Each structure stands twice: as C-alpha cells, then as structure tokens.
PDB file of C-alpha atoms in Angstrom:
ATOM      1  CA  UNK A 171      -3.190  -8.874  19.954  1.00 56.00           C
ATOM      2  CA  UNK A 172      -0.748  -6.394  20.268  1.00 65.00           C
ATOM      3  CA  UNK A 173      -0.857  -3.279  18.404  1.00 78.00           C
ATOM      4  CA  UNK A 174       1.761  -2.900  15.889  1.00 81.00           C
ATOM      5  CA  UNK A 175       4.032   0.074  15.125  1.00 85.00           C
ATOM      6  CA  UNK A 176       4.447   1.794  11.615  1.00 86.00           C
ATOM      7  CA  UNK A 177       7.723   3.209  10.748  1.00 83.00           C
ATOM      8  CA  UNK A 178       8.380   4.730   7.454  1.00 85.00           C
ATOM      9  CA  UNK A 179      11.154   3.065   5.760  1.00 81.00           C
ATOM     10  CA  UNK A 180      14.491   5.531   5.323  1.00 72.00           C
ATOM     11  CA  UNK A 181      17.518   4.753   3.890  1.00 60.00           C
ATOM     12  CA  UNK A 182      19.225   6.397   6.916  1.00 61.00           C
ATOM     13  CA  UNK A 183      19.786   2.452   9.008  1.00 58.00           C
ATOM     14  CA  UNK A 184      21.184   0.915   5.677  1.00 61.00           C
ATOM     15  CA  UNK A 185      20.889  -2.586   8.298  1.00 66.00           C
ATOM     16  CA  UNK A 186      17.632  -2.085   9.279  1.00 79.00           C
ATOM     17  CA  UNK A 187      16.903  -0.639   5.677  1.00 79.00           C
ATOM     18  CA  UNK A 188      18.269  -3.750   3.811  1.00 79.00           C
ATOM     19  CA  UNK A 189      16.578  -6.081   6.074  1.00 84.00           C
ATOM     20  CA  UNK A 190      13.173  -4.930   6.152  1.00 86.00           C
ATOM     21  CA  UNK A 191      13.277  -4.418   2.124  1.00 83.00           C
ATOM     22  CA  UNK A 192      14.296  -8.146   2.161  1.00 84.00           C
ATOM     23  CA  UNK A 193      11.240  -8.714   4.478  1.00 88.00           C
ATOM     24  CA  UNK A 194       9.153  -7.026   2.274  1.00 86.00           C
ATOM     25  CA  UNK A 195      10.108  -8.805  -0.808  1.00 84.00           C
ATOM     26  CA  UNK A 196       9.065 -12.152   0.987  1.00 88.00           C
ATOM     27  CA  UNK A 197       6.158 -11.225   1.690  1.00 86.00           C
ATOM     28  CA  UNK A 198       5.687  -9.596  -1.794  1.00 83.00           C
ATOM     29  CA  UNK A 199       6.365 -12.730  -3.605  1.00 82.00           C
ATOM     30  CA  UNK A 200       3.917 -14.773  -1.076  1.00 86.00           C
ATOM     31  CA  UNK A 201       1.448 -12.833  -1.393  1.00 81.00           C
ATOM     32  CA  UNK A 202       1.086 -10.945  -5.084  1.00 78.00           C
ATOM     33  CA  UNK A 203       1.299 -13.479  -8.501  1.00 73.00           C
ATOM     34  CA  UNK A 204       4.574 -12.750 -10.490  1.00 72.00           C
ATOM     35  CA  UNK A 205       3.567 -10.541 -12.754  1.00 67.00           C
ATOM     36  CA  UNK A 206       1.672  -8.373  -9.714  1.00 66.00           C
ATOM     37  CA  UNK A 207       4.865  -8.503  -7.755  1.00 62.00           C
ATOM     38  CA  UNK A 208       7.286  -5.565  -7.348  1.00 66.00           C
ATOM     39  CA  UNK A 209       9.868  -8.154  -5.445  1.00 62.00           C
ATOM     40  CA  UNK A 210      12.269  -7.406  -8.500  1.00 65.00           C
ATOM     41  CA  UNK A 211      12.211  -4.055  -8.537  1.00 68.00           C
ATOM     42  CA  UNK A 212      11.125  -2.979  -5.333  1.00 68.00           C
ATOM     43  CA  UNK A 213      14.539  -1.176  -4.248  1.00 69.00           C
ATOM     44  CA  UNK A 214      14.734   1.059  -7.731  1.00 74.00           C
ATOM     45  CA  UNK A 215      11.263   1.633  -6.408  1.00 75.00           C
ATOM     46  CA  UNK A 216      11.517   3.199  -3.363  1.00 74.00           C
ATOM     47  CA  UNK A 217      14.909   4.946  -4.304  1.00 76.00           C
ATOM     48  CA  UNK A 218      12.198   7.425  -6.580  1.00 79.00           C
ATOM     49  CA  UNK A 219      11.963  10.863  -5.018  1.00 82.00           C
ATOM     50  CA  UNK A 220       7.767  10.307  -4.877  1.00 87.00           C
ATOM     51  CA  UNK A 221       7.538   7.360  -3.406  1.00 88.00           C
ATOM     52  CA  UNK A 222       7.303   6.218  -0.026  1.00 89.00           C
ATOM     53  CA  UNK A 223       6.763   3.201   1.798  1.00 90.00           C
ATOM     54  CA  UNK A 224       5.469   2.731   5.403  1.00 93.00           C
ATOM     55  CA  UNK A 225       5.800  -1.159   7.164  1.00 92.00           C
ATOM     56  CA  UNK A 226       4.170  -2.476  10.639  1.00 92.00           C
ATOM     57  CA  UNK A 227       6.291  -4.334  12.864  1.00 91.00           C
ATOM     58  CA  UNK A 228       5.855  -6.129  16.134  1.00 88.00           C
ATOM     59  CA  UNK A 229       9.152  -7.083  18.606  1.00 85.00           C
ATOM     60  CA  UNK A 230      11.084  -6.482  14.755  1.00 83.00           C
ATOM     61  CA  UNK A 231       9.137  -8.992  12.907  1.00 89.00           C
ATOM     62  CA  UNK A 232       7.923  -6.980   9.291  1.00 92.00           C
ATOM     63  CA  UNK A 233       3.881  -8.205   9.614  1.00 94.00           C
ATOM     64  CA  UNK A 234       2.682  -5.470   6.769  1.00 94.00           C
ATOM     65  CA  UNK A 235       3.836  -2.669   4.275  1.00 93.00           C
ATOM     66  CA  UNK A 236       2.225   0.053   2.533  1.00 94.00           C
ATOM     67  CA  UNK A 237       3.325   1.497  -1.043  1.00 92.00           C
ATOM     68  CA  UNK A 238       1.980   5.163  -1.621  1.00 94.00           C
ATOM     69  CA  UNK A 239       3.228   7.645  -4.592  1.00 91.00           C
ATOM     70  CA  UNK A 240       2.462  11.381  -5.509  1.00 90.00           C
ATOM     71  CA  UNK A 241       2.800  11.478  -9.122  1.00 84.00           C
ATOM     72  CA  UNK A 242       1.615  15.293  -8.985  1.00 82.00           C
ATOM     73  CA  UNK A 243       0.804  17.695  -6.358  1.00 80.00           C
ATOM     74  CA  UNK A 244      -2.749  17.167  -7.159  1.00 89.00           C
ATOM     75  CA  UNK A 245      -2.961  13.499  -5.931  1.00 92.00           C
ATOM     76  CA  UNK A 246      -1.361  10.240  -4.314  1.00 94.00           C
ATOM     77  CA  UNK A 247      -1.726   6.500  -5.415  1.00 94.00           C
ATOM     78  CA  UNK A 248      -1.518   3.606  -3.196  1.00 95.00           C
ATOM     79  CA  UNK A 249       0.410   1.289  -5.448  1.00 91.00           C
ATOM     80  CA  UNK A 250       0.524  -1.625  -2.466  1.00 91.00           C
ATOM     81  CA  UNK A 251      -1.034  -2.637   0.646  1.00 93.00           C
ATOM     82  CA  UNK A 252       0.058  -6.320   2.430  1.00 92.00           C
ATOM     83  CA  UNK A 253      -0.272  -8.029   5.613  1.00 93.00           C
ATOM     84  CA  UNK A 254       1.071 -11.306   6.625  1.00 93.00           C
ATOM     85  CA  UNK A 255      -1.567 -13.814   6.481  1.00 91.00           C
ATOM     86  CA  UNK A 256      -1.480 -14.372  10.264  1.00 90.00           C
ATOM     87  CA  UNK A 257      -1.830 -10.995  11.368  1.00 90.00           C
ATOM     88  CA  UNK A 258      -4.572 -10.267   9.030  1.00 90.00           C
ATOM     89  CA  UNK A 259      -7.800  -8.717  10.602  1.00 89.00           C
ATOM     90  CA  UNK A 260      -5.713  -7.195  13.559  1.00 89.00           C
ATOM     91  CA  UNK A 261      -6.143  -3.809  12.305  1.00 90.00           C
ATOM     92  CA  UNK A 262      -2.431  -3.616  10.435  1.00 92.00           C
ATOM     93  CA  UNK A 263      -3.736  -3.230   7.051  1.00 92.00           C
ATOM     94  CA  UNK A 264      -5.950   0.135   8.612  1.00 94.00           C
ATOM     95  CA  UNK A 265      -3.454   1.179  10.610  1.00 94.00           C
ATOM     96  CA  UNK A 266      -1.121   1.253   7.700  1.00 96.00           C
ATOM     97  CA  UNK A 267      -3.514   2.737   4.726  1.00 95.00           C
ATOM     98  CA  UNK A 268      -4.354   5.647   7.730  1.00 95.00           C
ATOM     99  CA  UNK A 269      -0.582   6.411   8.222  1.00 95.00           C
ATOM    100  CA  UNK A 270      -0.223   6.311   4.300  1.00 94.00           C
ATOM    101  CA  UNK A 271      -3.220   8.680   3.464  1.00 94.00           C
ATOM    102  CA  UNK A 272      -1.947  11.310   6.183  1.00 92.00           C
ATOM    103  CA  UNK A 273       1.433  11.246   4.559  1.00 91.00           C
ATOM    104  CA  UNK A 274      -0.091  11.508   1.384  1.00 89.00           C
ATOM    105  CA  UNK A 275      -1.913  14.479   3.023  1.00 88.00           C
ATOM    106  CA  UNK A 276       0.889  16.722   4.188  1.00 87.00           C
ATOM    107  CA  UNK A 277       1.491  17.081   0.368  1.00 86.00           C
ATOM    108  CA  UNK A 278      -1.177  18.766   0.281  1.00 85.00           C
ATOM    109  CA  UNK A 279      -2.701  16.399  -2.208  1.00 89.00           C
ATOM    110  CA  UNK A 280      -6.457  16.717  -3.441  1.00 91.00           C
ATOM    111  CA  UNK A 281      -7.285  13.079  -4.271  1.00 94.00           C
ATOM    112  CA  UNK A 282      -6.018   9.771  -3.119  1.00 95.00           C
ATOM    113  CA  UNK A 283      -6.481   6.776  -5.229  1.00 96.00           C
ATOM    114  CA  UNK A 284      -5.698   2.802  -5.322  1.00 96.00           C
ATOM    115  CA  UNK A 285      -6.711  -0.632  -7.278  1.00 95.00           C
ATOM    116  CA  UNK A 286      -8.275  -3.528  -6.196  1.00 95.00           C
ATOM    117  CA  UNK A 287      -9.434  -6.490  -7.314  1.00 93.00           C
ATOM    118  CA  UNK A 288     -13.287  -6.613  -7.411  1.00 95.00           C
ATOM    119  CA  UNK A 289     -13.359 -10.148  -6.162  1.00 93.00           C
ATOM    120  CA  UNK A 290     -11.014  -8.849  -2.837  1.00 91.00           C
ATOM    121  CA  UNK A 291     -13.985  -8.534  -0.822  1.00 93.00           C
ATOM    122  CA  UNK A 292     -11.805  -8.292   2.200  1.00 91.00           C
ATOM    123  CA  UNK A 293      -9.365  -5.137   0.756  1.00 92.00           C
ATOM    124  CA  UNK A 294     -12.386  -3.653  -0.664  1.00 95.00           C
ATOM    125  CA  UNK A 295     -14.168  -3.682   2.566  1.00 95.00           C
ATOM    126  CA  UNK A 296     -11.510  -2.074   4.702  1.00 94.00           C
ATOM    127  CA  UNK A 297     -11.169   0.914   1.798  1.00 95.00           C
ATOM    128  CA  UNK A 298     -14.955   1.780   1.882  1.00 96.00           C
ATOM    129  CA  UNK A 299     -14.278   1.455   5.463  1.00 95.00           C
ATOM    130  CA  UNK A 300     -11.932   4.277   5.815  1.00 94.00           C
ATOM    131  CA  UNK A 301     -13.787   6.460   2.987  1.00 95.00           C
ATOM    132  CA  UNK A 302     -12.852   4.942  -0.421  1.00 97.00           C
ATOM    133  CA  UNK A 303     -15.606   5.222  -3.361  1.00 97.00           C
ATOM    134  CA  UNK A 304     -16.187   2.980  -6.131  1.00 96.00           C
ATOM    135  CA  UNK A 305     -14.862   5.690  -9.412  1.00 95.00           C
ATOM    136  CA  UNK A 306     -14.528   3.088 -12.327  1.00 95.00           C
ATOM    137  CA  UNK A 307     -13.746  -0.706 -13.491  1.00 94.00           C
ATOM    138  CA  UNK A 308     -11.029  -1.378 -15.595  1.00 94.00           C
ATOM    139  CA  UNK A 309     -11.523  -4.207 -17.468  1.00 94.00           C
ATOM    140  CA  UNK A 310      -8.718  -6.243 -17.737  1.00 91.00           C
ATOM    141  CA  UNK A 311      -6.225  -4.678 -15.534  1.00 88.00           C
ATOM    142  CA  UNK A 312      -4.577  -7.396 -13.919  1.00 87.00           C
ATOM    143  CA  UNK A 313      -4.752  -9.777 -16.288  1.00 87.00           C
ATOM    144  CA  UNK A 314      -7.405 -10.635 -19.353  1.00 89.00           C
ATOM    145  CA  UNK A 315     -10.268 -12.438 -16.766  1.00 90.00           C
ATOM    146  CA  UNK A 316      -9.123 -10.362 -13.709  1.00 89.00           C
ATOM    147  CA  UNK A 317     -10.124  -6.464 -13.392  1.00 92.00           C
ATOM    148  CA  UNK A 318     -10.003  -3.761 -11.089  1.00 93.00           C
ATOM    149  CA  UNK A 319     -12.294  -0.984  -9.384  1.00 96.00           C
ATOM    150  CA  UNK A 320      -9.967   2.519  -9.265  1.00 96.00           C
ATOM    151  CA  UNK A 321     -11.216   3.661  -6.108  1.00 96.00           C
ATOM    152  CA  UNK A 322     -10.481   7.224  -4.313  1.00 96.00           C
ATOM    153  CA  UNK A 323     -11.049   9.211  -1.446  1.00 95.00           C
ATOM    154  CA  UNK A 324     -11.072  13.227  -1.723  1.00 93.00           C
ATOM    155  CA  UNK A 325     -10.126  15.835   0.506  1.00 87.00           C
ATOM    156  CA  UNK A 326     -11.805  19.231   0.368  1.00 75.00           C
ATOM    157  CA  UNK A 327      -9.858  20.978   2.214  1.00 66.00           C
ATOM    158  CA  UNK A 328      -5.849  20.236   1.081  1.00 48.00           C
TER     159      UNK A 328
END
C-alpha cells in the first residue's frame, strides 16, 4: 500500500484544478445519494472564501477528498469526507480528516464539528478514532428514516 499524498486544492493550476474537481464530482455522485451530493454545486462551493478542500492522490489518480468550512472564527465543519471504495481502510480517509482538522486549526478555531450517519459504523469509527464525541442526534437529517449524530472534537488551547 503506498501512502498517499494530500494536496489542498488551489485554483492556482486551473488544469490540474479542473481535473481533480471533475475527479471529485465522480466520486461524489458514486458515492453520496442525489440529494446528499454536492456534484452540482461543488465548484460555487469551493470558490467561497471559508471553504477549503483537501484530496489524496497516488501516481495522479484522485483516491479521496475532504470538505472542511469555518463559518466563524469560533469553529470549523467538515461538510465531506470520501474515499474510493478500493482504497478504503488504507489510512486515506485519516490521513485526510488529520490534514483537514490542522487546517481548521491554524484558524485558530475552538471546536470542530461533522455529521454522520449513525448506521456508518465504519466513518463513525475512524472519528472517535481521532477524538470525535457523540454531541447530539438529529432526527431526520438526511432524509425522514435516516438521521445523524453531530459529532465534535474541541481544542483547549486555540
């Protein structure tokens, strides 16, 4: 397994930057139902001043992406985390929400927070791995029989 490398996503290579988008949105439409997706909109997106986006890569090929957003200066949201099925459980997914939380971090943020799917025993696994808690359920949130924990992870000393 090789290790991949995470490179935020710039607008600086507007090649690279309108390939790997277009990787991304593949993979968003695989993997997330349509109404979950953010394939659509995914460019007006990442052209907001508070967002940021970080991908994995190995020899060029896109095999992950991370979403993360600072609404305030108080905290940070991860609005996505993906892998490619077949690199799944080769550490992307961690290395990518570790590179997104210290991002999040040199804002000086108090509190980062995500979504997930109670039933994504997998996603919810590698979050209490890296220091997630449990804050809430919202029934509901994904759709009327699916819901969602909010789960956070706070820093004492940003």
């Amino acid at each position: 397994m090789a290790n991949p490398e995470i490179v935020e996503l710039g607008r600086n290579n507007l090649k690279n930057y309108a390939n790997v988008v277009e990787e991304i949105v593949k993979i968003e439409k695989k993997l997330f139902p349509k109404h979950e997706s953010l394939a659509t909109v995914f460019d007006g997106e990442l052209k907001k001043k508070n967002c940021g986006l970080l991908y994995s890569h190995i020899n060029g090929e896109v095999t992950g992406y991370v979403m993360y957003q600072w609404p305030s200066s108080l905290f940070a949201s991860i609005t996505k985390l993906a892998v490619k099925e077949n690199y799944r459980r080769q550490g992307h997914g961690e290395a990518l929400l570790k590179a997104a939380i210290e991002k999040c971090r040199t804002r000086h943020i108090q509190r980062v927070q995500l979504h997930v799917d109670p039933s994504r025993t997998a996603a919810r696994n590698l979050y209490q791995k890296i220091g997630f808690q449990i804050d809430r359920l919202i029934e509901g949130y994904y759709s009327m029989t699916r819901d969602a924990y909010v789960m956070y992870m706070e820093f004492t000393d940003a």
